Amino acid sequence: MSAEWLRCAERVEGLEVVGLVDLHEPAARARQQEFHLDHAVVSHDLDAVLQATRPDIVFDCTVPEAHHDTALTSFQHGVSVLGEKPLADTLPRARAMVQAAQDSGLLHAVVQNRRYNQNIRRVQQFVQSGQLGTLTTLNADFYIGAHFGGFRDQMEHVLLLDMAIHTFDAARLISGQNPLSVVCHEWNPPGSWYRQGASAVAIFELSGGVVFTYRGSWAAEGAPTSWEGDWRVVGTHGTIRWDGGDQPTASVVRRSGGFLSELEERELPPAAPGARTGGHEGVIRDAVRALRSGTEPETVSHDNLHSLAMVLAAIQSATEGRRVPVDGGS
């Protein structure tokens, strides 16, 4: 992921990469050469590079279990952090990171890049417009036969821990609601090339009474969904269908009273001017803008706790075989 971040950084005006850190220092040197960052300090020691460069922000592209130490080290040097998802590998560590950022008055945000998709903004806008009536149900399917190789093949809860947070976070964005509880079943289907947890089904109750259902697999060959998922968004006056592509559509009640209501098909309006879009680059731009203005970006860590809590509660439910409350409070 560091290559994607660095490609985006090249396109953000006024953003200079001053250091590269990797526990395996040759990996950092390879990135330095790849992106012609001749003046960047390269090391395996984050403390040393922070001391030498005194940057404004750290881009944390480490594995989830390293996010906690990376963030706290950065905050100790008075440096803000924009990190990869998930926020952390446990809720206690995530809460400690959020508290440390708040205590130090520093920015701490998470790259939830799929929020920054113009079509999910179109879906969100239509829901907020009230044209669907009262929101009742969100359904999302995610089926991709992803042959990554490497560390994911050996992960526990690989789908829930490494990917599902994107869809869970998207459900929060679309609904404008936070999770209350979850029931989840997780399994590794026959033929899976993952060690554990390549498939899962979850049912969340959200704060406004909406039910969000998730069905997913990373070991499903054939007929893949998009990486954004395949969505049905149901309200009292209509439904949005979005396959993750460029053409989300709405079917809205024109006239009711018969056995079946008379429906009107509508294309969703374009994303509003100024809507947060642009994927990874959009999130980075938003964080840099917030850092310069002293404001909070949308994916600030104290809010993103709710998305991480959904993942960890789903894992707990699947492990214990019971309904689990979702506690995303900081």
Short mmCIF file of N, CA, C and O in Angstrom, two decimals, residues 141-253:
data_model
loop_
_atom_site.label_atom_id
_atom_site.label_comp_id
_atom_site.label_asym_id
_atom_site.label_seq_id
_atom_site.Cartn_x
_atom_site.Cartn_y
_atom_site.Cartn_z
N ASP A 141 -23.55 -7.31 -0.53
CA ASP A 141 -22.87 -8.55 -0.89
C ASP A 141 -21.47 -8.23 -1.39
O ASP A 141 -21.28 -7.28 -2.15
N PHE A 142 -20.50 -9.05 -0.97
CA PHE A 142 -19.12 -8.90 -1.42
C PHE A 142 -18.57 -10.29 -1.71
O PHE A 142 -18.37 -11.09 -0.80
N TYR A 143 -18.35 -10.58 -3.00
CA TYR A 143 -17.86 -11.90 -3.40
C TYR A 143 -16.75 -11.74 -4.43
O TYR A 143 -17.01 -11.36 -5.58
N ILE A 144 -15.52 -12.00 -4.01
CA ILE A 144 -14.36 -11.92 -4.89
C ILE A 144 -13.40 -13.06 -4.56
O ILE A 144 -13.08 -13.28 -3.38
N GLY A 145 -12.97 -13.77 -5.58
CA GLY A 145 -11.97 -14.84 -5.38
C GLY A 145 -10.58 -14.26 -5.47
O GLY A 145 -9.92 -14.35 -6.51
N ALA A 146 -10.11 -13.66 -4.38
CA ALA A 146 -8.85 -12.89 -4.38
C ALA A 146 -7.68 -13.78 -3.97
O ALA A 146 -7.59 -14.21 -2.82
N HIS A 147 -6.77 -14.02 -4.90
CA HIS A 147 -5.59 -14.85 -4.63
C HIS A 147 -4.40 -13.94 -4.33
O HIS A 147 -3.57 -13.66 -5.20
N PHE A 148 -4.32 -13.47 -3.11
CA PHE A 148 -3.26 -12.53 -2.74
C PHE A 148 -1.91 -13.23 -2.60
O PHE A 148 -0.88 -12.72 -3.02
N GLY A 149 -1.89 -14.40 -1.96
CA GLY A 149 -0.63 -14.94 -1.49
C GLY A 149 -0.15 -14.10 -0.30
O GLY A 149 -0.74 -13.09 0.06
N GLY A 150 0.92 -14.54 0.33
CA GLY A 150 1.49 -13.74 1.42
C GLY A 150 0.72 -13.88 2.72
O GLY A 150 0.05 -14.87 2.98
N PHE A 151 0.80 -12.82 3.55
CA PHE A 151 0.34 -12.90 4.93
C PHE A 151 -1.15 -13.16 5.05
O PHE A 151 -1.60 -13.80 6.01
N ARG A 152 -1.97 -12.67 4.09
CA ARG A 152 -3.42 -12.86 4.21
C ARG A 152 -3.81 -14.33 4.20
O ARG A 152 -4.79 -14.73 4.82
N ASP A 153 -3.06 -15.14 3.47
CA ASP A 153 -3.39 -16.56 3.39
C ASP A 153 -3.36 -17.24 4.75
O ASP A 153 -4.02 -18.26 4.95
N GLN A 154 -2.60 -16.68 5.69
CA GLN A 154 -2.44 -17.28 7.01
C GLN A 154 -3.21 -16.55 8.11
O GLN A 154 -3.19 -16.97 9.26
N MET A 155 -3.89 -15.47 7.77
CA MET A 155 -4.60 -14.69 8.78
C MET A 155 -5.80 -15.42 9.35
O MET A 155 -6.46 -16.18 8.64
N GLU A 156 -6.09 -15.18 10.61
CA GLU A 156 -7.38 -15.56 11.18
C GLU A 156 -8.40 -14.45 10.86
O GLU A 156 -8.04 -13.28 10.81
N HIS A 157 -9.65 -14.86 10.62
CA HIS A 157 -10.74 -13.90 10.33
C HIS A 157 -10.35 -12.99 9.16
O HIS A 157 -10.56 -11.77 9.20
N VAL A 158 -9.81 -13.60 8.11
CA VAL A 158 -9.19 -12.79 7.05
C VAL A 158 -10.18 -11.85 6.37
O VAL A 158 -9.86 -10.68 6.11
N LEU A 159 -11.39 -12.31 6.09
CA LEU A 159 -12.36 -11.44 5.42
C LEU A 159 -12.82 -10.33 6.34
O LEU A 159 -12.82 -9.15 5.98
N LEU A 160 -13.22 -10.69 7.55
CA LEU A 160 -13.75 -9.70 8.48
C LEU A 160 -12.68 -8.69 8.89
O LEU A 160 -12.93 -7.48 8.92
N LEU A 161 -11.48 -9.16 9.20
CA LEU A 161 -10.46 -8.29 9.75
C LEU A 161 -9.79 -7.43 8.69
O LEU A 161 -9.43 -6.28 8.94
N ASP A 162 -9.61 -7.98 7.49
CA ASP A 162 -8.82 -7.24 6.51
C ASP A 162 -9.66 -6.50 5.47
O ASP A 162 -9.17 -5.57 4.85
N MET A 163 -10.93 -6.91 5.26
CA MET A 163 -11.69 -6.30 4.16
C MET A 163 -13.05 -5.76 4.57
O MET A 163 -13.48 -4.72 4.07
N ALA A 164 -13.75 -6.47 5.45
CA ALA A 164 -15.14 -6.12 5.71
C ALA A 164 -15.31 -4.72 6.28
O ALA A 164 -16.39 -4.12 6.15
N ILE A 165 -14.27 -4.17 6.90
CA ILE A 165 -14.40 -2.83 7.47
C ILE A 165 -14.79 -1.81 6.41
O ILE A 165 -15.49 -0.84 6.70
N HIS A 166 -14.36 -2.02 5.15
CA HIS A 166 -14.76 -1.08 4.09
C HIS A 166 -16.27 -1.06 3.93
O HIS A 166 -16.89 0.00 3.84
N THR A 167 -16.88 -2.24 3.88
CA THR A 167 -18.33 -2.34 3.68
C THR A 167 -19.07 -1.88 4.93
O THR A 167 -20.11 -1.20 4.84
N PHE A 168 -18.57 -2.24 6.09
CA PHE A 168 -19.20 -1.82 7.34
C PHE A 168 -19.16 -0.29 7.46
O PHE A 168 -20.16 0.35 7.85
N ASP A 169 -18.02 0.30 7.15
CA ASP A 169 -17.90 1.75 7.20
C ASP A 169 -18.82 2.41 6.18
O ASP A 169 -19.41 3.47 6.45
N ALA A 170 -18.95 1.80 5.01
CA ALA A 170 -19.86 2.33 3.99
C ALA A 170 -21.30 2.32 4.47
O ALA A 170 -22.08 3.24 4.18
N ALA A 171 -21.69 1.28 5.22
CA ALA A 171 -23.05 1.22 5.76
C ALA A 171 -23.30 2.36 6.73
O ALA A 171 -24.39 2.95 6.76
N ARG A 172 -22.30 2.70 7.52
CA ARG A 172 -22.43 3.84 8.43
C ARG A 172 -22.59 5.14 7.64
O ARG A 172 -23.39 6.01 8.00
N LEU A 173 -21.81 5.28 6.56
CA LEU A 173 -21.90 6.49 5.75
C LEU A 173 -23.27 6.63 5.11
O LEU A 173 -23.90 7.70 5.17
N ILE A 174 -23.75 5.56 4.48
CA ILE A 174 -25.03 5.61 3.76
C ILE A 174 -26.19 5.88 4.72
O ILE A 174 -27.08 6.69 4.44
N SER A 175 -26.17 5.20 5.85
CA SER A 175 -27.30 5.29 6.78
C SER A 175 -27.24 6.50 7.69
O SER A 175 -28.27 6.96 8.20
N GLY A 176 -26.02 6.99 7.95
CA GLY A 176 -25.87 8.04 8.95
C GLY A 176 -26.09 7.54 10.36
O GLY A 176 -26.36 8.33 11.27
N GLN A 177 -25.99 6.23 10.56
CA GLN A 177 -26.26 5.62 11.87
C GLN A 177 -25.07 4.79 12.33
O GLN A 177 -24.22 4.39 11.52
N ASN A 178 -25.03 4.55 13.63
CA ASN A 178 -23.96 3.75 14.22
C ASN A 178 -24.48 2.40 14.70
O ASN A 178 -25.69 2.24 14.95
N PRO A 179 -23.61 1.40 14.82
CA PRO A 179 -24.04 0.04 15.15
C PRO A 179 -24.39 -0.13 16.63
O PRO A 179 -23.79 0.50 17.50
N LEU A 180 -25.37 -1.01 16.87
CA LEU A 180 -25.76 -1.36 18.24
C LEU A 180 -25.42 -2.80 18.58
O LEU A 180 -24.96 -3.09 19.68
N SER A 181 -25.67 -3.73 17.63
CA SER A 181 -25.44 -5.15 17.92
C SER A 181 -25.21 -5.90 16.62
O SER A 181 -25.52 -5.41 15.53
N VAL A 182 -24.68 -7.14 16.76
CA VAL A 182 -24.41 -7.95 15.58
C VAL A 182 -24.55 -9.43 15.92
O VAL A 182 -24.22 -9.87 17.02
N VAL A 183 -25.04 -10.17 14.94
CA VAL A 183 -24.97 -11.64 14.93
C VAL A 183 -24.19 -12.02 13.69
O VAL A 183 -24.51 -11.55 12.59
N CYS A 184 -23.15 -12.83 13.84
CA CYS A 184 -22.28 -13.15 12.71
C CYS A 184 -21.93 -14.63 12.70
O CYS A 184 -21.67 -15.23 13.75
N HIS A 185 -21.92 -15.21 11.50
CA HIS A 185 -21.44 -16.57 11.29
C HIS A 185 -20.29 -16.51 10.28
O HIS A 185 -20.42 -15.88 9.23
N GLU A 186 -19.18 -17.14 10.63
CA GLU A 186 -17.98 -17.13 9.80
C GLU A 186 -17.55 -18.56 9.53
O GLU A 186 -17.68 -19.43 10.38
N TRP A 187 -17.06 -18.81 8.30
CA TRP A 187 -16.58 -20.15 7.98
C TRP A 187 -15.53 -20.09 6.88
O TRP A 187 -15.34 -19.06 6.24
N ASN A 188 -14.84 -21.20 6.69
CA ASN A 188 -13.87 -21.33 5.62
C ASN A 188 -14.42 -22.36 4.64
O ASN A 188 -14.43 -23.56 4.94
N PRO A 189 -14.90 -21.95 3.47
CA PRO A 189 -15.59 -22.89 2.58
C PRO A 189 -14.65 -23.91 1.96
O PRO A 189 -13.44 -23.67 1.86
N PRO A 190 -15.18 -25.07 1.55
CA PRO A 190 -14.36 -26.05 0.84
C PRO A 190 -13.67 -25.41 -0.37
O PRO A 190 -14.27 -24.60 -1.08
N GLY A 191 -12.41 -25.74 -0.55
CA GLY A 191 -11.65 -25.18 -1.66
C GLY A 191 -10.97 -23.86 -1.35
O GLY A 191 -10.23 -23.33 -2.18
N SER A 192 -11.22 -23.31 -0.16
CA SER A 192 -10.60 -22.04 0.20
C SER A 192 -9.09 -22.17 0.25
O SER A 192 -8.55 -23.15 0.75
N TRP A 193 -8.39 -21.17 -0.26
CA TRP A 193 -6.93 -21.14 -0.20
C TRP A 193 -6.44 -20.32 0.98
O TRP A 193 -5.24 -20.10 1.13
N TYR A 194 -7.39 -19.87 1.81
CA TYR A 194 -7.05 -19.19 3.05
C TYR A 194 -7.07 -20.18 4.21
O TYR A 194 -7.80 -21.17 4.19
N ARG A 195 -6.31 -19.86 5.26
CA ARG A 195 -6.26 -20.76 6.41
C ARG A 195 -7.56 -20.74 7.21
O ARG A 195 -8.02 -21.76 7.71
N GLN A 196 -8.19 -19.56 7.31
CA GLN A 196 -9.36 -19.45 8.19
C GLN A 196 -10.20 -18.23 7.81
O GLN A 196 -9.67 -17.20 7.41
N GLY A 197 -11.52 -18.38 7.91
CA GLY A 197 -12.43 -17.23 7.89
C GLY A 197 -12.56 -16.50 6.58
O GLY A 197 -12.69 -15.27 6.57
N ALA A 198 -12.58 -17.22 5.45
CA ALA A 198 -12.69 -16.53 4.16
C ALA A 198 -14.11 -16.09 3.84
O ALA A 198 -14.31 -15.28 2.92
N SER A 199 -15.12 -16.59 4.55
CA SER A 199 -16.52 -16.25 4.27
C SER A 199 -17.23 -15.86 5.57
O SER A 199 -16.90 -16.38 6.65
N ALA A 200 -18.22 -14.98 5.45
CA ALA A 200 -18.97 -14.55 6.64
C ALA A 200 -20.32 -13.98 6.23
O ALA A 200 -20.48 -13.44 5.13
N VAL A 201 -21.27 -14.12 7.14
CA VAL A 201 -22.59 -13.47 7.04
C VAL A 201 -22.83 -12.77 8.37
O VAL A 201 -22.62 -13.35 9.44
N ALA A 202 -23.25 -11.50 8.31
CA ALA A 202 -23.48 -10.74 9.55
C ALA A 202 -24.77 -9.94 9.43
O ALA A 202 -25.13 -9.46 8.35
N ILE A 203 -25.46 -9.79 10.56
CA ILE A 203 -26.66 -8.96 10.66
C ILE A 203 -26.44 -7.95 11.77
O ILE A 203 -26.24 -8.32 12.93
N PHE A 204 -26.45 -6.66 11.41
CA PHE A 204 -26.25 -5.58 12.38
C PHE A 204 -27.56 -4.84 12.60
O PHE A 204 -28.30 -4.56 11.65
N GLU A 205 -27.82 -4.48 13.84
CA GLU A 205 -28.87 -3.52 14.17
C GLU A 205 -28.20 -2.16 14.35
O GLU A 205 -27.22 -2.04 15.11
N LEU A 206 -28.68 -1.14 13.63
CA LEU A 206 -28.11 0.19 13.72
C LEU A 206 -28.96 1.09 14.61
O LEU A 206 -30.10 0.78 14.93
N SER A 207 -28.40 2.25 14.96
CA SER A 207 -28.98 3.09 16.01
C SER A 207 -30.35 3.65 15.66
O SER A 207 -31.15 3.93 16.55
N GLY A 208 -30.65 3.85 14.39
CA GLY A 208 -31.94 4.42 14.01
C GLY A 208 -32.98 3.38 13.65
O GLY A 208 -34.00 3.72 13.05
N GLY A 209 -32.72 2.12 13.99
CA GLY A 209 -33.66 1.06 13.69
C GLY A 209 -33.41 0.36 12.38
O GLY A 209 -34.14 -0.58 12.02
N VAL A 210 -32.41 0.80 11.62
CA VAL A 210 -32.06 0.14 10.35
C VAL A 210 -31.37 -1.19 10.62
O VAL A 210 -30.55 -1.30 11.55
N VAL A 211 -31.69 -2.20 9.82
CA VAL A 211 -30.98 -3.48 9.85
C VAL A 211 -30.05 -3.54 8.65
O VAL A 211 -30.47 -3.31 7.51
N PHE A 212 -28.77 -3.83 8.89
CA PHE A 212 -27.75 -3.94 7.85
C PHE A 212 -27.27 -5.38 7.78
O PHE A 212 -26.82 -5.94 8.78
N THR A 213 -27.41 -6.01 6.62
CA THR A 213 -26.94 -7.38 6.44
C THR A 213 -25.75 -7.39 5.49
O THR A 213 -25.71 -6.67 4.49
N TYR A 214 -24.79 -8.25 5.82
CA TYR A 214 -23.56 -8.38 5.02
C TYR A 214 -23.34 -9.85 4.70
O TYR A 214 -23.41 -10.71 5.59
N ARG A 215 -23.12 -10.13 3.43
CA ARG A 215 -22.72 -11.47 2.99
C ARG A 215 -21.45 -11.33 2.19
O ARG A 215 -21.39 -10.51 1.26
N GLY A 216 -20.43 -12.11 2.53
CA GLY A 216 -19.18 -11.92 1.82
C GLY A 216 -18.30 -13.15 1.78
O GLY A 216 -18.43 -14.06 2.60
N SER A 217 -17.39 -13.17 0.79
CA SER A 217 -16.38 -14.22 0.69
C SER A 217 -15.21 -13.73 -0.14
O SER A 217 -15.40 -13.02 -1.14
N TRP A 218 -14.02 -14.14 0.29
CA TRP A 218 -12.81 -13.91 -0.49
C TRP A 218 -12.36 -15.19 -1.19
O TRP A 218 -11.27 -15.25 -1.75
N ALA A 219 -13.17 -16.21 -1.13
CA ALA A 219 -12.85 -17.48 -1.78
C ALA A 219 -14.03 -17.92 -2.64
O ALA A 219 -14.37 -19.09 -2.69
N ALA A 220 -14.65 -16.97 -3.34
CA ALA A 220 -15.81 -17.24 -4.19
C ALA A 220 -15.39 -17.05 -5.64
O ALA A 220 -15.25 -15.91 -6.11
N GLU A 221 -15.21 -18.14 -6.37
CA GLU A 221 -14.80 -18.05 -7.77
C GLU A 221 -16.03 -17.84 -8.67
O GLU A 221 -17.05 -18.48 -8.50
N GLY A 222 -15.90 -16.92 -9.59
CA GLY A 222 -16.97 -16.68 -10.55
C GLY A 222 -17.92 -15.58 -10.13
O GLY A 222 -18.20 -15.39 -8.95
N ALA A 223 -18.43 -14.85 -11.11
CA ALA A 223 -19.42 -13.78 -10.91
C ALA A 223 -19.04 -12.84 -9.78
O ALA A 223 -19.82 -12.61 -8.84
N PRO A 224 -17.85 -12.25 -9.82
CA PRO A 224 -17.43 -11.39 -8.71
C PRO A 224 -18.26 -10.10 -8.63
O PRO A 224 -18.70 -9.57 -9.64
N THR A 225 -18.46 -9.63 -7.42
CA THR A 225 -18.99 -8.29 -7.23
C THR A 225 -17.86 -7.29 -7.47
O THR A 225 -16.70 -7.67 -7.64
N SER A 226 -18.18 -6.02 -7.45
CA SER A 226 -17.12 -5.01 -7.45
C SER A 226 -16.49 -4.97 -6.06
O SER A 226 -17.02 -5.52 -5.09
N TRP A 227 -15.37 -4.27 -5.96
CA TRP A 227 -14.71 -4.10 -4.65
C TRP A 227 -15.56 -3.22 -3.74
O TRP A 227 -15.39 -3.27 -2.52
N GLU A 228 -16.47 -2.45 -4.31
CA GLU A 228 -17.37 -1.62 -3.49
C GLU A 228 -18.53 -2.43 -2.93
O GLU A 228 -19.24 -1.96 -2.03
N GLY A 229 -18.75 -3.66 -3.46
CA GLY A 229 -19.89 -4.47 -3.05
C GLY A 229 -21.12 -4.22 -3.91
O GLY A 229 -21.14 -3.34 -4.77
N ASP A 230 -22.13 -5.01 -3.68
CA ASP A 230 -23.41 -4.94 -4.40
C ASP A 230 -24.49 -4.61 -3.36
O ASP A 230 -24.74 -5.41 -2.46
N TRP A 231 -25.13 -3.45 -3.49
CA TRP A 231 -25.98 -2.89 -2.44
C TRP A 231 -27.45 -2.82 -2.83
O TRP A 231 -27.79 -2.55 -3.97
N ARG A 232 -28.30 -3.02 -1.83
CA ARG A 232 -29.73 -2.69 -1.89
C ARG A 232 -30.03 -1.84 -0.66
O ARG A 232 -29.77 -2.26 0.48
N VAL A 233 -30.56 -0.64 -0.89
CA VAL A 233 -30.85 0.31 0.18
C VAL A 233 -32.36 0.56 0.17
O VAL A 233 -32.89 1.11 -0.80
N VAL A 234 -33.05 0.15 1.22
CA VAL A 234 -34.50 0.12 1.23
C VAL A 234 -35.07 1.15 2.21
O VAL A 234 -34.66 1.21 3.37
N GLY A 235 -36.01 1.95 1.71
CA GLY A 235 -36.74 2.88 2.56
C GLY A 235 -38.23 2.65 2.43
O GLY A 235 -38.69 1.82 1.64
N THR A 236 -39.01 3.40 3.17
CA THR A 236 -40.47 3.22 3.16
C THR A 236 -41.10 3.66 1.84
O THR A 236 -42.23 3.26 1.54
N HIS A 237 -40.39 4.46 1.02
CA HIS A 237 -40.95 4.95 -0.24
C HIS A 237 -40.17 4.50 -1.46
O HIS A 237 -40.44 4.97 -2.58
N GLY A 238 -39.19 3.58 -1.27
CA GLY A 238 -38.45 3.14 -2.45
C GLY A 238 -37.15 2.45 -2.10
O GLY A 238 -36.82 2.25 -0.92
N THR A 239 -36.40 2.09 -3.16
CA THR A 239 -35.18 1.31 -3.02
C THR A 239 -34.11 1.81 -3.98
O THR A 239 -34.41 2.17 -5.12
N ILE A 240 -32.87 1.83 -3.51
CA ILE A 240 -31.71 2.09 -4.36
C ILE A 240 -31.01 0.77 -4.62
O ILE A 240 -30.81 -0.03 -3.70
N ARG A 241 -30.63 0.53 -5.87
CA ARG A 241 -29.75 -0.58 -6.23
C ARG A 241 -28.43 0.00 -6.72
O ARG A 241 -28.42 0.88 -7.57
N TRP A 242 -27.33 -0.53 -6.16
CA TRP A 242 -26.00 -0.08 -6.59
C TRP A 242 -25.06 -1.28 -6.60
O TRP A 242 -24.86 -1.91 -5.57
N ASP A 243 -24.53 -1.58 -7.78
CA ASP A 243 -23.63 -2.73 -7.90
C ASP A 243 -22.17 -2.35 -7.69
O ASP A 243 -21.27 -3.14 -7.99
N GLY A 244 -21.93 -1.16 -7.19
CA GLY A 244 -20.58 -0.67 -6.98
C GLY A 244 -20.01 0.05 -8.17
O GLY A 244 -18.91 0.60 -8.10
N GLY A 245 -20.74 0.08 -9.29
CA GLY A 245 -20.30 0.74 -10.50
C GLY A 245 -20.78 2.18 -10.58
O GLY A 245 -21.09 2.82 -9.58
N ASP A 246 -20.89 2.67 -11.81
CA ASP A 246 -21.17 4.09 -12.04
C ASP A 246 -22.65 4.43 -12.17
O ASP A 246 -22.98 5.59 -12.40
N GLN A 247 -23.54 3.43 -12.06
CA GLN A 247 -24.95 3.70 -12.34
C GLN A 247 -25.88 3.25 -11.20
O GLN A 247 -26.72 2.37 -11.38
N PRO A 248 -25.75 3.84 -10.02
CA PRO A 248 -26.75 3.55 -8.99
C PRO A 248 -28.12 4.08 -9.42
O PRO A 248 -28.21 5.16 -10.01
N THR A 249 -29.16 3.32 -9.17
CA THR A 249 -30.51 3.72 -9.59
C THR A 249 -31.47 3.59 -8.42
O THR A 249 -31.25 2.81 -7.48
N ALA A 250 -32.55 4.35 -8.51
CA ALA A 250 -33.59 4.30 -7.48
C ALA A 250 -34.91 3.92 -8.11
O ALA A 250 -35.23 4.31 -9.23
N SER A 251 -35.69 3.14 -7.37
CA SER A 251 -37.06 2.80 -7.74
C SER A 251 -37.95 3.34 -6.62
O SER A 251 -37.93 2.83 -5.50
N VAL A 252 -38.72 4.39 -6.95
CA VAL A 252 -39.44 5.15 -5.93
C VAL A 252 -40.94 5.05 -6.18
O VAL A 252 -41.40 5.04 -7.34
N VAL A 253 -41.72 4.96 -5.11
CA VAL A 253 -43.19 4.86 -5.22
C VAL A 253 -43.76 6.14 -5.83
O VAL A 253 -43.53 7.24 -5.33
#
